[in-house]
XYZ file of C-alpha atoms in Angstrom:
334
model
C 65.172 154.453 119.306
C 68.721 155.446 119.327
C 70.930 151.581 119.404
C 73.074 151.412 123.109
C 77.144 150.818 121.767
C 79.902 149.752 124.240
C 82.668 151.554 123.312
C 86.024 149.917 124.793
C 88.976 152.271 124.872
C 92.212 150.504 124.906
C 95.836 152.375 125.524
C 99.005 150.502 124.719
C 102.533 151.743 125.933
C 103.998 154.296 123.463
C 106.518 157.254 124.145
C 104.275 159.277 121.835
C 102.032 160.022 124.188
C 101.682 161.555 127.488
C 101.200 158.468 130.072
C 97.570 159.540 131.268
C 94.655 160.248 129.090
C 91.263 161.804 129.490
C 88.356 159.732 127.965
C 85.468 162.285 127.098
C 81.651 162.074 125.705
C 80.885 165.310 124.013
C 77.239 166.324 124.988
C 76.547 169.539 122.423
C 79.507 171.074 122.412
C 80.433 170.119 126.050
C 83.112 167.786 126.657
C 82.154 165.212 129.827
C 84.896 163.420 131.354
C 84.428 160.018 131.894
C 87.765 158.737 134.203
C 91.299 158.515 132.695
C 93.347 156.209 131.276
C 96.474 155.240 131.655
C 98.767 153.348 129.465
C 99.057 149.964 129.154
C 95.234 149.597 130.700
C 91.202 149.363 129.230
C 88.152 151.312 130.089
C 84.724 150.226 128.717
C 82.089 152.723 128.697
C 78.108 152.232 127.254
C 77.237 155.333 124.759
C 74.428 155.307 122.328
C 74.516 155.026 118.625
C 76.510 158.083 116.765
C 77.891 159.879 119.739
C 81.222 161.514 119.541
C 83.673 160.775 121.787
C 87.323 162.321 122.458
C 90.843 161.322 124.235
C 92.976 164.187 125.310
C 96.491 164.055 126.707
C 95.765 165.012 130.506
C 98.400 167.737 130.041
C 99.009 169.088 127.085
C 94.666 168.582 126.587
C 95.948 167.343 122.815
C 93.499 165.425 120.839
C 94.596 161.888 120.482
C 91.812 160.396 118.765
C 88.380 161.168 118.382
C 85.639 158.404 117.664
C 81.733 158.044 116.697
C 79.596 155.119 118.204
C 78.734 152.922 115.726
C 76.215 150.100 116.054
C 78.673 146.552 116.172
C 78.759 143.833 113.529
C 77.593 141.453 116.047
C 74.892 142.256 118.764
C 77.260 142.439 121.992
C 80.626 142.840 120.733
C 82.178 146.022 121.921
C 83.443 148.953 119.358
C 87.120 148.256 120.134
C 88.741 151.811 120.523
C 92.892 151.441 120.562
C 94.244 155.186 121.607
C 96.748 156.354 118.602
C 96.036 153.695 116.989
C 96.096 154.564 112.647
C 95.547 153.074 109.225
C 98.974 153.510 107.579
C 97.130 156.551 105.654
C 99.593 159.461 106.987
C 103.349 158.521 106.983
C 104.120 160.505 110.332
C 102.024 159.301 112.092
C 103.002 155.551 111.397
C 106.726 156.236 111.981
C 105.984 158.432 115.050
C 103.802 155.601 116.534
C 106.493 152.850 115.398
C 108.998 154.464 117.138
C 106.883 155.189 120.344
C 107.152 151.343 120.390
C 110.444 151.446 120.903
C 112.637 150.395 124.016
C 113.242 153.352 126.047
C 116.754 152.782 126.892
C 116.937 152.516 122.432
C 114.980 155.574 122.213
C 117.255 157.991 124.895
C 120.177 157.500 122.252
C 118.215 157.715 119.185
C 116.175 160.772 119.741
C 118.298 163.286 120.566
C 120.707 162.600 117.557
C 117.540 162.466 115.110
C 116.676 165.805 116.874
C 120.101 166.731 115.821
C 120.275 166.150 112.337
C 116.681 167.739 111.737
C 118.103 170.826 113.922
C 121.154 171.863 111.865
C 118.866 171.571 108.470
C 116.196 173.584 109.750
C 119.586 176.008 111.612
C 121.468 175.664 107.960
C 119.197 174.646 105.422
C 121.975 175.260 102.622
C 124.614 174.212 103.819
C 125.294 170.637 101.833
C 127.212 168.272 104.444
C 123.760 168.418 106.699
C 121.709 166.854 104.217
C 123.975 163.912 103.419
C 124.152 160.828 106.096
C 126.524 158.506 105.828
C 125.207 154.909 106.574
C 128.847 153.532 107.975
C 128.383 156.205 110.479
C 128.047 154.223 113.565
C 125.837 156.622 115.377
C 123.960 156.923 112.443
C 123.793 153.251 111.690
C 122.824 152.288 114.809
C 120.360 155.301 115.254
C 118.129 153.809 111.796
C 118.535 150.568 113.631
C 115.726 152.071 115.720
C 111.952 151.329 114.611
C 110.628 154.010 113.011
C 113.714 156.204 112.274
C 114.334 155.563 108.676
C 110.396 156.423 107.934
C 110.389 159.225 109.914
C 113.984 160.664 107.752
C 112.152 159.247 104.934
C 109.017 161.091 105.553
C 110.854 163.997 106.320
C 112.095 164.036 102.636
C 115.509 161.536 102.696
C 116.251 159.650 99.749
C 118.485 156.522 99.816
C 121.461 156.329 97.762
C 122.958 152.416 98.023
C 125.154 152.714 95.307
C 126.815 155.890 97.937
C 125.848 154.398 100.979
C 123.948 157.343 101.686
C 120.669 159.189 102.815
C 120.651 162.183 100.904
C 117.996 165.258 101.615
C 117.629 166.959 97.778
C 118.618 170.770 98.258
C 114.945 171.819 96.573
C 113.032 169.402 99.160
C 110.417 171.927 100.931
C 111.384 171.480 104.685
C 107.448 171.514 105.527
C 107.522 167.475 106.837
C 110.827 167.849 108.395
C 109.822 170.672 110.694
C 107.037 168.750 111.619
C 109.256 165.024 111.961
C 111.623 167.870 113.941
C 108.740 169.049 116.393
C 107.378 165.397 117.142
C 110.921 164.546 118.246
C 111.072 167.369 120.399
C 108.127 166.251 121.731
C 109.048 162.534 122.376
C 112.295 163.992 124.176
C 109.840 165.791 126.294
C 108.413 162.448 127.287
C 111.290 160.901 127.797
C 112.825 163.184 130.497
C 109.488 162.947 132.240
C 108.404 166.857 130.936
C 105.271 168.173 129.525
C 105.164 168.069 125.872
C 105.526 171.235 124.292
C 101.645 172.575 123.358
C 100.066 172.217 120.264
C 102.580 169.798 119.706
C 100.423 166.847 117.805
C 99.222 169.917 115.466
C 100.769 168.103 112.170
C 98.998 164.542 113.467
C 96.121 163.249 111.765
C 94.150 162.518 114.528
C 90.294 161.817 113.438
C 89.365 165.477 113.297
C 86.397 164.989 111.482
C 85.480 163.652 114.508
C 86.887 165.769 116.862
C 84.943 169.066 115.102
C 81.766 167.364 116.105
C 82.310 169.353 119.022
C 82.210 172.858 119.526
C 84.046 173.273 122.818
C 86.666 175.391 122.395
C 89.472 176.315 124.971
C 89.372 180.169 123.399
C 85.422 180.329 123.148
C 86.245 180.683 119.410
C 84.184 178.507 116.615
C 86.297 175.466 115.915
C 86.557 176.595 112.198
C 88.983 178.966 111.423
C 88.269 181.795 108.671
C 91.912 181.382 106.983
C 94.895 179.438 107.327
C 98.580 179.501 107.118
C 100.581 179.289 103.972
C 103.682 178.410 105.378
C 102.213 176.385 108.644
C 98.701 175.550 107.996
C 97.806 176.863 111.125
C 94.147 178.093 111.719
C 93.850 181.989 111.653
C 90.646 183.076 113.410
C 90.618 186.544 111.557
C 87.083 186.952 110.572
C 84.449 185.297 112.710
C 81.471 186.027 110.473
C 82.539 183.555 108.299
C 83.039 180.876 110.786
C 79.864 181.365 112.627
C 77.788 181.897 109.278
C 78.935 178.911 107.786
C 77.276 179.893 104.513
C 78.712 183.575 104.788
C 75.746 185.286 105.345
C 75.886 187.450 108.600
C 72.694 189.670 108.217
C 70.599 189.518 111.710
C 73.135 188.807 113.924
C 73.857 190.737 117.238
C 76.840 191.521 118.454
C 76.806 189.036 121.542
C 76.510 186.061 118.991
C 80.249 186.453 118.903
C 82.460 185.262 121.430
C 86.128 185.163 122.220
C 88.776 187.072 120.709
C 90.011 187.436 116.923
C 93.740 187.273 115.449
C 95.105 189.569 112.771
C 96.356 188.161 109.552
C 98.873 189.167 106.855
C 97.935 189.265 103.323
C 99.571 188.984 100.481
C 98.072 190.732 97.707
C 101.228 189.319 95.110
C 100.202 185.644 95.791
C 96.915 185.929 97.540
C 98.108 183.916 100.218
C 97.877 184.363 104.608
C 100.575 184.412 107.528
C 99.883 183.686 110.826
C 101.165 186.177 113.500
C 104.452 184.031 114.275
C 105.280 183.336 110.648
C 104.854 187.114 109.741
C 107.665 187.918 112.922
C 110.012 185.158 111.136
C 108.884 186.570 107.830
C 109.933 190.493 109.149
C 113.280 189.216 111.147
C 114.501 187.986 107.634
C 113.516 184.482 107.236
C 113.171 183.971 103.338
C 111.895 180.362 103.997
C 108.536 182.065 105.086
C 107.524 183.659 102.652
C 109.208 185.334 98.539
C 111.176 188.158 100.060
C 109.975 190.278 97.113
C 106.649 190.165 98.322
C 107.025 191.822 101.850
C 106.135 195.317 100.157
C 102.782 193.623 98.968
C 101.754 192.493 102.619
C 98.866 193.980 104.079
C 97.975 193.985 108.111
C 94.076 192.863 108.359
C 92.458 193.279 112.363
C 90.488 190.657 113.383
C 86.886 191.261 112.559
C 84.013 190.089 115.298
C 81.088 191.594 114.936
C 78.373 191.294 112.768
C 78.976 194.718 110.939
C 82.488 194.280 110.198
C 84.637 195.768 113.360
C 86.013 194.380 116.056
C 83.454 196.138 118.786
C 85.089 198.784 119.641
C 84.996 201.757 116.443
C 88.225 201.314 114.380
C 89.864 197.529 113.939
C 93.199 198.841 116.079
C 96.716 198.649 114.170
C 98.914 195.407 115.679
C 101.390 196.598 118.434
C 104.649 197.384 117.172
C 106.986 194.401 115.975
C 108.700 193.507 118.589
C 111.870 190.940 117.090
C 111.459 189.314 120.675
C 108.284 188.891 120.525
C 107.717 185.154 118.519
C 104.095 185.019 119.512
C 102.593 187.884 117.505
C 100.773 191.011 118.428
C 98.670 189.448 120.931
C 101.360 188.829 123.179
């Protein structure tokens, strides 16, 4: 007999977050909404014993955490459930959530010239005076004075120099955190003028995904899974299905309607064996050598999305991607 759990979700003020949440039980692969939440307020709900549960930003539909009843220590204590809440495991996500804590009117002045600095590295990412910060800057002293700047710069790949005075950014430092320090600050600026976050946004937050794949709702009607990933971004290419639905990759005995939703070509390298999303193959084209070894772009090799059991996409031939298009940032699918 399956144990009842009261789960009681809990959401403190933070500018990391949109203001309103949606607390959800997911019943096989459906997500059930069970009220919002707003910040700063509590919300007990009774589950049973190993149900998964989700908390999406009411906008942006962003995972903020994800959690799995678990029968309590003691019999009628509640499985306390605090909202972007994290163990200190990923180093972004404690400095974002730090300085979410922040005061707002410290935050309006701080943000925008973190934004800054992270903005003319990822603009200039050679160019030496961008990667030095003086600390008897006043803009910039005051700016670290903020809680949860100097780990985010620090995360973002910042060394301190006392002996100089300095927080210096190494000229072979992979930009990989700071473009993802850079897009949670665009985010939090977002908040702060009272916008939508951008989407996809909390992408580079660890935010109990184990979790959160417990269900198989998808907003694409794709399998949660992707088949490949991103070198450069990490982000999920959904190229071949078979391999996501199979699991095991074995696809004999399917039917065609066992697939759902819509593939997305990839770009191989055959030099490196390595994969580019559609957007980091348009930077790659338009010239950006951070993508990807500009030696390799002979070596690349255009694969359709496959979604059918026998290898196609459903309709004869995989089709070539539409022509590049250098305005065009979101790939051949439009």
């Amino acid at each position: 007999m399956e144990s009842v759990v009261t789960l009681e979700f809990h959401f403190p003020s933070s500018w990391a977050f949109e203001g309103t949440v949606d607390v959800l039980w997911c019943d096989r692969g459906n997500e059930v909404s069970y009220g919002r939440l707003s910040q700063g307020s509590s919300m007990p709900r009774d589950t049973y014993e190993g149900h998964t549960w989700l908390v999406r930003e009411a906008i942006s539909r962003e995972v903020v955490c994800a959690v799995v009843a678990r029968r309590p220590d003691a019999p009628g204590r509640p499985q306390l459930v605090t909202i972007g809440a994290h163990d200190g495991s990923d180093p972004l996500r404690t400095a974002v959530c730090a300085l979410g804590r922040a005061p707002h009117e410290l935050l309006v002045q701080s943000v925008p010239v973190l934004s800054k600095l992270l903005e003319n590295i990822c603009r200039a990412p050679h160019e030496p005076k961008y990667r030095t910060l003086r600390l008897s800057n006043p803009t910039i002293r005051n700016t670290l004075e903020t809680p949860g700047a100097l780990a985010l710069l620090r995360f973002s790949g910042f060394e301190e120099r006392p002996e100089c005075g300095q927080l210096a950014l190494e000229a072979a430092t992979p930009l990989r955190n700071l473009e993802d320090s850079l897009a949670q600050l665009q985010r939090m600026r977002a908040l702060l003028q009272g916008l939508p976050p951008p989407k996809e946004s909390l992408h580079s937050l660890r935010t109990g995904v184990d979790a959160a794949n417990a269900s198989s709702s998808t907003s694409n009607g794709r399998p949660d899974e992707p088949s490949h990933r991103c070198s450069k971004c990490s982000k999920g290419i959904h190229n071949d299905l078979r391999r996501a639905l199979a699991g095991n990759g074995e696809v004999g005995g399917w039917r065609s309607h066992d697939f759902v939703g819509t593939g997305e070509f990839r770009y191989h390298c055959g030099a490196c064996d390595q994969d580019l999303c559609s957007a980091c193959y348009d930077m790659y084209k338009a010239g950006n050598t951070r993508v990807h070894p500009p030696e390799h772009f002979g070596s690349i090799e255009i694969v359709a999305p496959i979604t059918t059991p026998w290898g196609g996409n459903g309709y004869g031939v995989p089709p070539a991607p539409p022509p590049y298009n250098p305005r065009n940032r979101r790939g051949p699918w439009g």
